[in-house]
PDB file of C-alpha atoms in Angstrom:
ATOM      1  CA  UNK A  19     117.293 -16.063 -19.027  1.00 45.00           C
ATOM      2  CA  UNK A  20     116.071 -17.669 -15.709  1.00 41.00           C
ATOM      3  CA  UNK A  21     114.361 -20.452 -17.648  1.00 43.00           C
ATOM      4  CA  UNK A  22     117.387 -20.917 -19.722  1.00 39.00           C
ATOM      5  CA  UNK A  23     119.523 -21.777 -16.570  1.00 40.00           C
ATOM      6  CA  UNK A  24     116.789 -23.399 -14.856  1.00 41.00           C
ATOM      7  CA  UNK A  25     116.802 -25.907 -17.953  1.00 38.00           C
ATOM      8  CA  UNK A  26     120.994 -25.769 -18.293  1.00 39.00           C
ATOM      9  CA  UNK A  27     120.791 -26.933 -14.430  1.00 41.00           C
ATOM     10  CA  UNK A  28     118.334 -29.876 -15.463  1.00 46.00           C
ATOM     11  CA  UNK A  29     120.044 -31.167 -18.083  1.00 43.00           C
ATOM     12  CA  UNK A  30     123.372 -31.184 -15.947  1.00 43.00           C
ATOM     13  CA  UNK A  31     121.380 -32.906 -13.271  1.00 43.00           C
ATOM     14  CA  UNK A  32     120.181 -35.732 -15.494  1.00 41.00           C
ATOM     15  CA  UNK A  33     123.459 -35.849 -17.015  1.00 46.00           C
ATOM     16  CA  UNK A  34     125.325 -36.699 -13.348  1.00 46.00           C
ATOM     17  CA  UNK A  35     122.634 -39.272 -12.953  1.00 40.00           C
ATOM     18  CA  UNK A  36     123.071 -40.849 -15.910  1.00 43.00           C
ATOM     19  CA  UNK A  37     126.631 -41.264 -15.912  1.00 45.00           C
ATOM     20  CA  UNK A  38     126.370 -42.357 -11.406  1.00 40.00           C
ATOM     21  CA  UNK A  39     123.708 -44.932 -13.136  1.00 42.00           C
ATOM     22  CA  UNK A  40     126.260 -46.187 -15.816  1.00 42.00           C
ATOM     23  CA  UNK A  41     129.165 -46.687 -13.270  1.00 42.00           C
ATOM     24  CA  UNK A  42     127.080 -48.469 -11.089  1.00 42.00           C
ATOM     25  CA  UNK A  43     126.200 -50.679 -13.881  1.00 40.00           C
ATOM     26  CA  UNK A  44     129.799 -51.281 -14.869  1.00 38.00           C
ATOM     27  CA  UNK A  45     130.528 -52.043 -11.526  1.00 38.00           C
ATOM     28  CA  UNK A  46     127.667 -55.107 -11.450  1.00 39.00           C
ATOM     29  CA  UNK A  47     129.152 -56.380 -14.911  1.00 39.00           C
ATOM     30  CA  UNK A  48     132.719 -56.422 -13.117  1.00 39.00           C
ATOM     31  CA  UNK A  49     132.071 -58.176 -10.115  1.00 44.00           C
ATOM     32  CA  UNK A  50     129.041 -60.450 -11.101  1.00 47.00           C
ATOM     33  CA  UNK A  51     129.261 -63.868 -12.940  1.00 53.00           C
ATOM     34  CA  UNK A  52     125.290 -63.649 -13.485  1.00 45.00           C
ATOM     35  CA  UNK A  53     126.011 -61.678 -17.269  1.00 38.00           C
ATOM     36  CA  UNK A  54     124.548 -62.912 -20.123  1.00 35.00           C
ATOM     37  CA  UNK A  55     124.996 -62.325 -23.529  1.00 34.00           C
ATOM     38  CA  UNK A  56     128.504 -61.948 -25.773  1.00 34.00           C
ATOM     39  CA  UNK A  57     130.244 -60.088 -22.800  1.00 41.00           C
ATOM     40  CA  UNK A  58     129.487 -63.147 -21.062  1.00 42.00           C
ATOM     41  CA  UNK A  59     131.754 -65.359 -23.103  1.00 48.00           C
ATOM     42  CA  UNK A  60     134.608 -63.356 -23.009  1.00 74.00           C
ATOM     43  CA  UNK A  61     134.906 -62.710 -19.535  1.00 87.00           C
ATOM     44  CA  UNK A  62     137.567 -64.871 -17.861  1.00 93.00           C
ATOM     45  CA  UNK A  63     135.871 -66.442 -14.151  1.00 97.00           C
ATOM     46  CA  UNK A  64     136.813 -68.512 -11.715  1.00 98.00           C
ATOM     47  CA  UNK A  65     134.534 -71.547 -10.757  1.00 98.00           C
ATOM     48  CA  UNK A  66     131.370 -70.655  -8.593  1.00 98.00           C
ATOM     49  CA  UNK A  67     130.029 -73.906  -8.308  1.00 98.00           C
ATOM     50  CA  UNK A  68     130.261 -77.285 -10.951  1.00 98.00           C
ATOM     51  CA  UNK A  69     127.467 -79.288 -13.170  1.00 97.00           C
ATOM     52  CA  UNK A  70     126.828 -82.512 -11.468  1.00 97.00           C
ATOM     53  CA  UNK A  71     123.980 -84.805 -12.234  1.00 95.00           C
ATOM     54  CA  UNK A  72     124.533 -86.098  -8.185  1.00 97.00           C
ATOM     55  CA  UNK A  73     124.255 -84.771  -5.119  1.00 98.00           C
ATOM     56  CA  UNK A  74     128.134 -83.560  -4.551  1.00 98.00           C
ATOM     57  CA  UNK A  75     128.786 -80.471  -2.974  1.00 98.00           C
ATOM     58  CA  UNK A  76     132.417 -79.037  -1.598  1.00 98.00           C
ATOM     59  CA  UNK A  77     132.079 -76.700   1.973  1.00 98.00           C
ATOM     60  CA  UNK A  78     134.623 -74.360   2.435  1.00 98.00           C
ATOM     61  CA  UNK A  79     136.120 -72.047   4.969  1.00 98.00           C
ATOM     62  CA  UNK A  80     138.617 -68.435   4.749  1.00 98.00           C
ATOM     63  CA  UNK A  81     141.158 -68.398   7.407  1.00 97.00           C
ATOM     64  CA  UNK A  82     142.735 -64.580   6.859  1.00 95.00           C
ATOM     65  CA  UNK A  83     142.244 -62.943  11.256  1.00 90.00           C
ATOM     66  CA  UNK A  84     141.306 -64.956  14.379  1.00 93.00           C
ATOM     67  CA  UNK A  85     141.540 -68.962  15.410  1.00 96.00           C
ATOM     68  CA  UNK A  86     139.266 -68.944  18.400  1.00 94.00           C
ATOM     69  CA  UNK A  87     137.595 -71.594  16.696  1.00 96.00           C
ATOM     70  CA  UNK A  88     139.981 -74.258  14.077  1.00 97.00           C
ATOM     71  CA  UNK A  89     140.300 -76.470  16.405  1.00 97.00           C
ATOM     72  CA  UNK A  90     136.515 -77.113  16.727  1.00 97.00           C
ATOM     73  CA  UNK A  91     135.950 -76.660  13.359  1.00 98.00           C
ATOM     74  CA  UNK A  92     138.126 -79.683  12.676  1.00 98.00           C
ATOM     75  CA  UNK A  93     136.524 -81.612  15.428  1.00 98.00           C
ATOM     76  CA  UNK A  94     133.036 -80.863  14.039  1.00 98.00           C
ATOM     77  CA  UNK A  95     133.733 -81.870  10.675  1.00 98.00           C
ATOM     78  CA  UNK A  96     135.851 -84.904  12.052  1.00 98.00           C
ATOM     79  CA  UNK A  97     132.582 -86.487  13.229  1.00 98.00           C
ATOM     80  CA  UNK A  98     130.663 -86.641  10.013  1.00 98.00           C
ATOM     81  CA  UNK A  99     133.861 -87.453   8.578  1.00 98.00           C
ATOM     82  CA  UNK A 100     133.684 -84.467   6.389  1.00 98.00           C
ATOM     83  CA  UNK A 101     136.575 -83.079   4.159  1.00 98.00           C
ATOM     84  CA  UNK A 102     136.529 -79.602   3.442  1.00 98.00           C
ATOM     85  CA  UNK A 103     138.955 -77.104   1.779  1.00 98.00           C
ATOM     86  CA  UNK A 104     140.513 -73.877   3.941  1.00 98.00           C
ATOM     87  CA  UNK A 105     141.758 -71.479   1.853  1.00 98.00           C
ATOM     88  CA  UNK A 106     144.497 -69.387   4.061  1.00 98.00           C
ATOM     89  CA  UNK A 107     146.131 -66.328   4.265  1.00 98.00           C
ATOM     90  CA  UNK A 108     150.112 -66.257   4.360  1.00 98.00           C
ATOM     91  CA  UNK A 109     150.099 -64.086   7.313  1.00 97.00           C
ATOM     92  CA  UNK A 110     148.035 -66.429   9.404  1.00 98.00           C
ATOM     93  CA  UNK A 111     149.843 -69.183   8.354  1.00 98.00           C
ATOM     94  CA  UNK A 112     152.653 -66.559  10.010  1.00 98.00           C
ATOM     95  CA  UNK A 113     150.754 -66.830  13.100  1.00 98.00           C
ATOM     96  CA  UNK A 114     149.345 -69.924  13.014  1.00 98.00           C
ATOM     97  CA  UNK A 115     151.618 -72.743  11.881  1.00 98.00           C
ATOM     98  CA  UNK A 116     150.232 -74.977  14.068  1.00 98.00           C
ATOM     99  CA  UNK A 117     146.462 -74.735  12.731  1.00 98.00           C
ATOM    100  CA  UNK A 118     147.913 -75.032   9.479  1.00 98.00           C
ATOM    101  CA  UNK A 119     149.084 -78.506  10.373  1.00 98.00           C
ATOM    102  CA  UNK A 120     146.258 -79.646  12.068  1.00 98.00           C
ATOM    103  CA  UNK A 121     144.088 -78.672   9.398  1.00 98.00           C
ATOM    104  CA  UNK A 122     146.836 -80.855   6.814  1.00 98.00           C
ATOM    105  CA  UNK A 123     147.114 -83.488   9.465  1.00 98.00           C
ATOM    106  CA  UNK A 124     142.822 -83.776   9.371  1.00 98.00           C
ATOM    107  CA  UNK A 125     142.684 -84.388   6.074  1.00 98.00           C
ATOM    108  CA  UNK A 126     141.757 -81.009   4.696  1.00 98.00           C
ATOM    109  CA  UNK A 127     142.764 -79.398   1.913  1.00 98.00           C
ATOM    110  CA  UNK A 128     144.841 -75.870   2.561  1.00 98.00           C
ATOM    111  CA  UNK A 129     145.028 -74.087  -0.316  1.00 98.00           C
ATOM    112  CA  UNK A 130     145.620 -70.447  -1.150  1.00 98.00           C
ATOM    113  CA  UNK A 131     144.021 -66.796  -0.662  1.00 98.00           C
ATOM    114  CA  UNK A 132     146.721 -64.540  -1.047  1.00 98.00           C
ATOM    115  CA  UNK A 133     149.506 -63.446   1.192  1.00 98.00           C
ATOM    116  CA  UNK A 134     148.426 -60.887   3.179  1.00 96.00           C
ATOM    117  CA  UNK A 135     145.213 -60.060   1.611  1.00 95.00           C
ATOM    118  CA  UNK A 136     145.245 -57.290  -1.030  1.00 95.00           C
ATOM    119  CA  UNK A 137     143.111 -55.978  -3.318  1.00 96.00           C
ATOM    120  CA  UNK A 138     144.490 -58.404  -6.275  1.00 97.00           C
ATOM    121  CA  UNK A 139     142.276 -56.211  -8.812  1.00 96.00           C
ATOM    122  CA  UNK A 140     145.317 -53.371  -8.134  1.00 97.00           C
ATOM    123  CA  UNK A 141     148.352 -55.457  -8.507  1.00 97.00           C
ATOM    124  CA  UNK A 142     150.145 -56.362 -11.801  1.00 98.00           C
ATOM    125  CA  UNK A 143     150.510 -59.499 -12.931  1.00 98.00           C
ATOM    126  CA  UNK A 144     153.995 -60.063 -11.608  1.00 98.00           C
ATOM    127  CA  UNK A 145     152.802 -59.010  -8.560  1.00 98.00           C
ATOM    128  CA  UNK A 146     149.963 -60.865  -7.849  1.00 98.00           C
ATOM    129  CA  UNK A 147     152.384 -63.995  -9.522  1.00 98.00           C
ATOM    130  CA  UNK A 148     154.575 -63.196  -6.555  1.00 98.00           C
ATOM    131  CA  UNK A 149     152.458 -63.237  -3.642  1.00 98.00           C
ATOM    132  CA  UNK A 150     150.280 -65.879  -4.431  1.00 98.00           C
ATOM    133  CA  UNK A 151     154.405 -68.061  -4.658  1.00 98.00           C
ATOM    134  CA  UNK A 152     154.695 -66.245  -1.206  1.00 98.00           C
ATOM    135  CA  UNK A 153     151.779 -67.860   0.079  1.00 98.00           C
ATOM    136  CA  UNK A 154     151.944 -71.234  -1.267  1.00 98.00           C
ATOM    137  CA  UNK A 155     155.711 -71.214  -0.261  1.00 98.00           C
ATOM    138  CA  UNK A 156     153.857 -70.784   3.612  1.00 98.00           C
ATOM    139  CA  UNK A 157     152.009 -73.516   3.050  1.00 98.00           C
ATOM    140  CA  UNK A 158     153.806 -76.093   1.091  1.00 98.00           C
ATOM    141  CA  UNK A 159     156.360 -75.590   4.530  1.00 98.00           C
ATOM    142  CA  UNK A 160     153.877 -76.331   6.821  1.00 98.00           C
ATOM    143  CA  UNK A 161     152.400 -79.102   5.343  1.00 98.00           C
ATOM    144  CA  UNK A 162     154.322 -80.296   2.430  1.00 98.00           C
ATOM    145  CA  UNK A 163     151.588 -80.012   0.052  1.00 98.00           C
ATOM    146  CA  UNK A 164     151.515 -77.117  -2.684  1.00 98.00           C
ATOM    147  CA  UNK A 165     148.468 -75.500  -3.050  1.00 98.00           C
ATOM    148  CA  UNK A 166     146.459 -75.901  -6.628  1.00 98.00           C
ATOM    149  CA  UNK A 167     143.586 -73.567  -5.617  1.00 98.00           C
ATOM    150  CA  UNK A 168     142.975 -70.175  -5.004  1.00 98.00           C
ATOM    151  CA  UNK A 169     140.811 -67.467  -3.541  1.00 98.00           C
ATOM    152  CA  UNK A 170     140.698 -64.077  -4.349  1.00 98.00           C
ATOM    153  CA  UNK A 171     141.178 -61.904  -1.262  1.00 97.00           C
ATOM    154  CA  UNK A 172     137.597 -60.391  -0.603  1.00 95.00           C
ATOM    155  CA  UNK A 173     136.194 -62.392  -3.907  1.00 95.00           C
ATOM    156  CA  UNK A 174     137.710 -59.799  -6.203  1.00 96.00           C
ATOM    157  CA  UNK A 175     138.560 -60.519  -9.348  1.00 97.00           C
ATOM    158  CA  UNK A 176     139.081 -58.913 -13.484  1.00 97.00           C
ATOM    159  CA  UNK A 177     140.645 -60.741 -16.326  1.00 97.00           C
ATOM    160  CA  UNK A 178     144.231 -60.196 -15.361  1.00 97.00           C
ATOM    161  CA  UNK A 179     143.851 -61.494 -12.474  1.00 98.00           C
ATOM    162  CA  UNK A 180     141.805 -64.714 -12.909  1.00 97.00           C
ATOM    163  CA  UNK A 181     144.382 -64.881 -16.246  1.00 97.00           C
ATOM    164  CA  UNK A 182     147.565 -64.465 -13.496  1.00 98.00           C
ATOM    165  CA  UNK A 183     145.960 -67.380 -11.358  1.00 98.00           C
ATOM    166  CA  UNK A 184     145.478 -69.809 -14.210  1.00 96.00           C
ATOM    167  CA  UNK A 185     149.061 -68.861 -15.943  1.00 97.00           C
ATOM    168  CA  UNK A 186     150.406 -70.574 -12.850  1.00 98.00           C
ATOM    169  CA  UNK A 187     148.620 -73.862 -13.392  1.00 96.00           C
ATOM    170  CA  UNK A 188     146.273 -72.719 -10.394  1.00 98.00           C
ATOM    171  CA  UNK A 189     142.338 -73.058 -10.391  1.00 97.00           C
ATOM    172  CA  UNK A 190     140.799 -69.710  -9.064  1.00 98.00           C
ATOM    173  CA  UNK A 191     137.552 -70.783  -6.879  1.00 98.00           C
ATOM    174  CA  UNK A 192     134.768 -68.825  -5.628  1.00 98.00           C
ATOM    175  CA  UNK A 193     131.618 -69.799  -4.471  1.00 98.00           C
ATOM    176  CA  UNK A 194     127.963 -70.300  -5.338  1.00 98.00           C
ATOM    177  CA  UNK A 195     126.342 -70.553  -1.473  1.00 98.00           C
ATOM    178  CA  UNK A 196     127.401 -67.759   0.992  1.00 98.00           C
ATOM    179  CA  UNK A 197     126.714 -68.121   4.356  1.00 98.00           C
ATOM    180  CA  UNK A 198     126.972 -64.239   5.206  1.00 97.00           C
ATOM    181  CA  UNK A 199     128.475 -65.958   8.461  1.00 96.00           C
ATOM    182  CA  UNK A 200     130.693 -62.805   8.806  1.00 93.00           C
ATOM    183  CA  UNK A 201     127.470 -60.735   9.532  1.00 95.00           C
ATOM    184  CA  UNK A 202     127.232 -62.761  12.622  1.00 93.00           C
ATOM    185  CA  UNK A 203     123.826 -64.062  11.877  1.00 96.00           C
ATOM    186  CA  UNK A 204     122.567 -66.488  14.169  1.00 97.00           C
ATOM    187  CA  UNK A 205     122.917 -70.496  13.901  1.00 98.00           C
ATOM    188  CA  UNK A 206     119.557 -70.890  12.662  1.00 98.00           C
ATOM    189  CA  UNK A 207     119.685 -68.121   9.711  1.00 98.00           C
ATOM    190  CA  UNK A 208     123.133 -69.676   8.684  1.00 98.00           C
ATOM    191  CA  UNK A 209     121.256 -73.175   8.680  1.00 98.00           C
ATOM    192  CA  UNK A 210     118.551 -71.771   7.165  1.00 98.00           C
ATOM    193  CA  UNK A 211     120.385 -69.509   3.850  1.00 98.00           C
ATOM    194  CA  UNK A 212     122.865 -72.670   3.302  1.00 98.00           C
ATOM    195  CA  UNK A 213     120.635 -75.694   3.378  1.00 98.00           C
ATOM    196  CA  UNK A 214     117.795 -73.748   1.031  1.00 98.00           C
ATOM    197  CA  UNK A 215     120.375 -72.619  -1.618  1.00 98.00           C
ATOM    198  CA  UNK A 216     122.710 -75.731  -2.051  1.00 98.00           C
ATOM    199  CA  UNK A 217     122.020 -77.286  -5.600  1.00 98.00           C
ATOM    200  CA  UNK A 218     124.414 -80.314  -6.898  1.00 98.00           C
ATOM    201  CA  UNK A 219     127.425 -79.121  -7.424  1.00 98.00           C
ATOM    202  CA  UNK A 220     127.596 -75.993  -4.758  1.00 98.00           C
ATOM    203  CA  UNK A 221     130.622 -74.555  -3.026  1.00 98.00           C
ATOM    204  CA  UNK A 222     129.640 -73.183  -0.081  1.00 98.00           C
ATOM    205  CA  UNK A 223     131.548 -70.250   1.762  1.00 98.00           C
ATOM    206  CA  UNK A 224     132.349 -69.676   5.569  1.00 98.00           C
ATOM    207  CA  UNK A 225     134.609 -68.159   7.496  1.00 97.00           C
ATOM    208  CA  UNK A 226     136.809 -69.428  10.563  1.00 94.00           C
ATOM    209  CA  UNK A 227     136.257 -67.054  13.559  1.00 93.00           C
ATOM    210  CA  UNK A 228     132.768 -66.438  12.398  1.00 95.00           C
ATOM    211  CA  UNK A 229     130.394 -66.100  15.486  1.00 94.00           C
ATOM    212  CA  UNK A 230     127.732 -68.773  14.917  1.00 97.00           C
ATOM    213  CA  UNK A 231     129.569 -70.782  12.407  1.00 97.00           C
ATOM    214  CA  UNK A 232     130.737 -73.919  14.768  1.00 97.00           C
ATOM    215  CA  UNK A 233     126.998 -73.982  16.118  1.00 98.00           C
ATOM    216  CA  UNK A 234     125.536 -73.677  13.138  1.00 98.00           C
ATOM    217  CA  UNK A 235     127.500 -76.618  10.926  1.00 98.00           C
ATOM    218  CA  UNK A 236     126.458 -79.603  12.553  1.00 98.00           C
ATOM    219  CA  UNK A 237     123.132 -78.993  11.820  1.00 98.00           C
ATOM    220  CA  UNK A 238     123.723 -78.024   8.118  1.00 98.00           C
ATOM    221  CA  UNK A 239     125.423 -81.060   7.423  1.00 98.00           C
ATOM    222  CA  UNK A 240     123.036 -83.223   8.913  1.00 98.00           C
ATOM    223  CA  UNK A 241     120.348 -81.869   6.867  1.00 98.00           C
ATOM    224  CA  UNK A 242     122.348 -82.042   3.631  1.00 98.00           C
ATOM    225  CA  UNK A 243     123.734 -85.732   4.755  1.00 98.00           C
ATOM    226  CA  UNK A 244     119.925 -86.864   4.992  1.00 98.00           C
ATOM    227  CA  UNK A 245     119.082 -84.931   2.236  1.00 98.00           C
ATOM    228  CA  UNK A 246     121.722 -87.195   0.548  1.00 98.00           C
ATOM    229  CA  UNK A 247     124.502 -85.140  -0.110  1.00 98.00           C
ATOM    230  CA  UNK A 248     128.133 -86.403  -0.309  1.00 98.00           C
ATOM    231  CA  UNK A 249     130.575 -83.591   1.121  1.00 98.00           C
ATOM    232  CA  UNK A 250     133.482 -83.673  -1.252  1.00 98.00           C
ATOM    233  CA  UNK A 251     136.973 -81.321  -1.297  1.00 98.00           C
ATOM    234  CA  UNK A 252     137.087 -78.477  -4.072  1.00 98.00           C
ATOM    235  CA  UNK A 253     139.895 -80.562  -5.538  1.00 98.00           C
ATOM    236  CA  UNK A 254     137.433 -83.871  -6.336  1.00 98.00           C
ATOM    237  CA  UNK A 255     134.501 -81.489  -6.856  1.00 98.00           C
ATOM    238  CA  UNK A 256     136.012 -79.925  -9.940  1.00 98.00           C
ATOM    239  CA  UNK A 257     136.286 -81.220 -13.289  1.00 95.00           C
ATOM    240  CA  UNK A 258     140.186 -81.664 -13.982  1.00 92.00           C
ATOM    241  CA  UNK A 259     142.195 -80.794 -17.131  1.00 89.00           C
ATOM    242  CA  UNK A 260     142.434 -77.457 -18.668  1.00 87.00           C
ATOM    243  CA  UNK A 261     140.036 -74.517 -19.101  1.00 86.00           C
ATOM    244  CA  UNK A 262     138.431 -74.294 -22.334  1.00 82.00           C
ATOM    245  CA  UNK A 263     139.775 -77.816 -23.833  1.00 87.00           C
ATOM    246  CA  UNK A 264     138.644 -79.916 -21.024  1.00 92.00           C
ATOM    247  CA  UNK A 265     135.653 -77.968 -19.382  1.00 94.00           C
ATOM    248  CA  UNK A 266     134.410 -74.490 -20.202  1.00 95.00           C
ATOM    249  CA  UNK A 267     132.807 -72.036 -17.769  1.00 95.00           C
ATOM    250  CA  UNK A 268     129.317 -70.725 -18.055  1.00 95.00           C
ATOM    251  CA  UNK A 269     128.079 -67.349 -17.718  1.00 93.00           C
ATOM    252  CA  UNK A 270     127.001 -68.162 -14.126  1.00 93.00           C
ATOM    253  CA  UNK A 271     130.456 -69.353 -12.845  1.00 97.00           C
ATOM    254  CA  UNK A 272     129.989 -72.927 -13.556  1.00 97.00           C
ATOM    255  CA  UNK A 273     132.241 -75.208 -14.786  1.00 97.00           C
ATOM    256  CA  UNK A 274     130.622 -77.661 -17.331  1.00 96.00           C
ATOM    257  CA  UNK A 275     131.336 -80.264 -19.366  1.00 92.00           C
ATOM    258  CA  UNK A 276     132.498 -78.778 -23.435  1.00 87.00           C
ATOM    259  CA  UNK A 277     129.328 -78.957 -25.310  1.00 73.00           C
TER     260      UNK A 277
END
């Protein structure tokens, strides 16, 4: 009889694992564009990065919490004469109307990433229809522009919500390059994980308020400028037209060319 437990317990053991194995498996599929295979096809994504044949590549930044630093961000990228793409929140456009401007007034794009942040993987369709309008109300206000971008809030993303975005004649954007600035790595480990994973075509990822980020992006540009780079906005990086007639997306996030 003790055997006959001891081997119940076992089997209820390596059942738990199993099915702790399987959900975090599930979990990978969800939030990961590197799937291959059928799935892979049917998936809807956003665009991680683009097929170019030149070296193009779009830098962008999330503006959701602090502006310590927007001001020198746009300074910075003013003097390599630099275009980049800020994807803000509703609520700091709230508290930041100003910045907003500036960042219009600079020449870069402002696009949107939700209105106050949510998990968009939670909300309905009407619902996530509604705030992103919220937010790109915010923004067309400030600077007369409405936004034809978008960012998930935290990079989150299923079907219905990538199929939300794209009902409203908006691109959903991610990113191929992250510069983990958030983890407050230093300027030289930023430098470092950006300029050794940028490929033609990249979108790279960073964060206003980030620590080391204003220290760090002179230098990254300058290497990517003499490694012959052209810094382009998301807008001019992507392919226009509309998914699956005009470009497809691969199983990695990119957007190509229909074969």
């Amino acid at each position: 009889m003790k055997g006959t437990k001891i081997i119940y317990l076992r089997r209820k053991i390596v059942a738990a694992v199993a099915c702790v194995i399987a959900a975090a498996a599930m979990l990978y599929v969800v939030n990961s564009p590197m799937v291959v295979g059928a799935a892979a096809t049917s998936r809807q994504l956003p665009i991680y990065c683009v097929q170019k044949d030149y070296k193009a590549l779009s830098i962008s930044f999330d503006a959701a919490w602090g502006n310590e630093d927007t001001q020198q961000l746009i300074d910075i990228l003013a003097k390599y004469n630099v275009q980049a793409t800020f994807f803000i929140v509703g609520e700091w456009v709230d508290k930041y109307p100003e910045s907003v401007k500036a960042l219009s007034d600079a020449g870069h794009e402002v696009m949107g990433h939700s209105n106050d942040h949510a998990h968009f993987n939670s909300l309905s369709t009407q619902e996530i229809i509604d705030d992103i309008n919220a937010n790109n109300d915010k923004i067309e206000g400030v600077t007369g522009v409405r936004p034809t971008l978008f960012r998930c809030p935290y990079g989150e993303y299923d079907d219905h919500v990538i199929n939300a975005v794209r009902s409203m004649n908006i691109e959903p954007i991610q990113w191929d390059v992250d510069s983990l600035d958030w983890k407050d790595l230093s300027a030289a480990e930023i430098t470092r994980r950006v300029t050794s994973k940028v490929q033609p075509g990249s979108i790279v990822l960073f964060h206003n308020a980030a620590l080391h980020t204003p220290e760090a992006l002179p230098s990254i540009i300058e290497t990517l400028l003499q490694d012959g780079y052209t810094f382009l906005p998301i807008s001019q990086l992507i392919m226009p037209g509309q998914y699956n007639q005009d470009y497809i997306i691969d199983h990695a996030g990119r957007q190509c060319s229909p074969k």
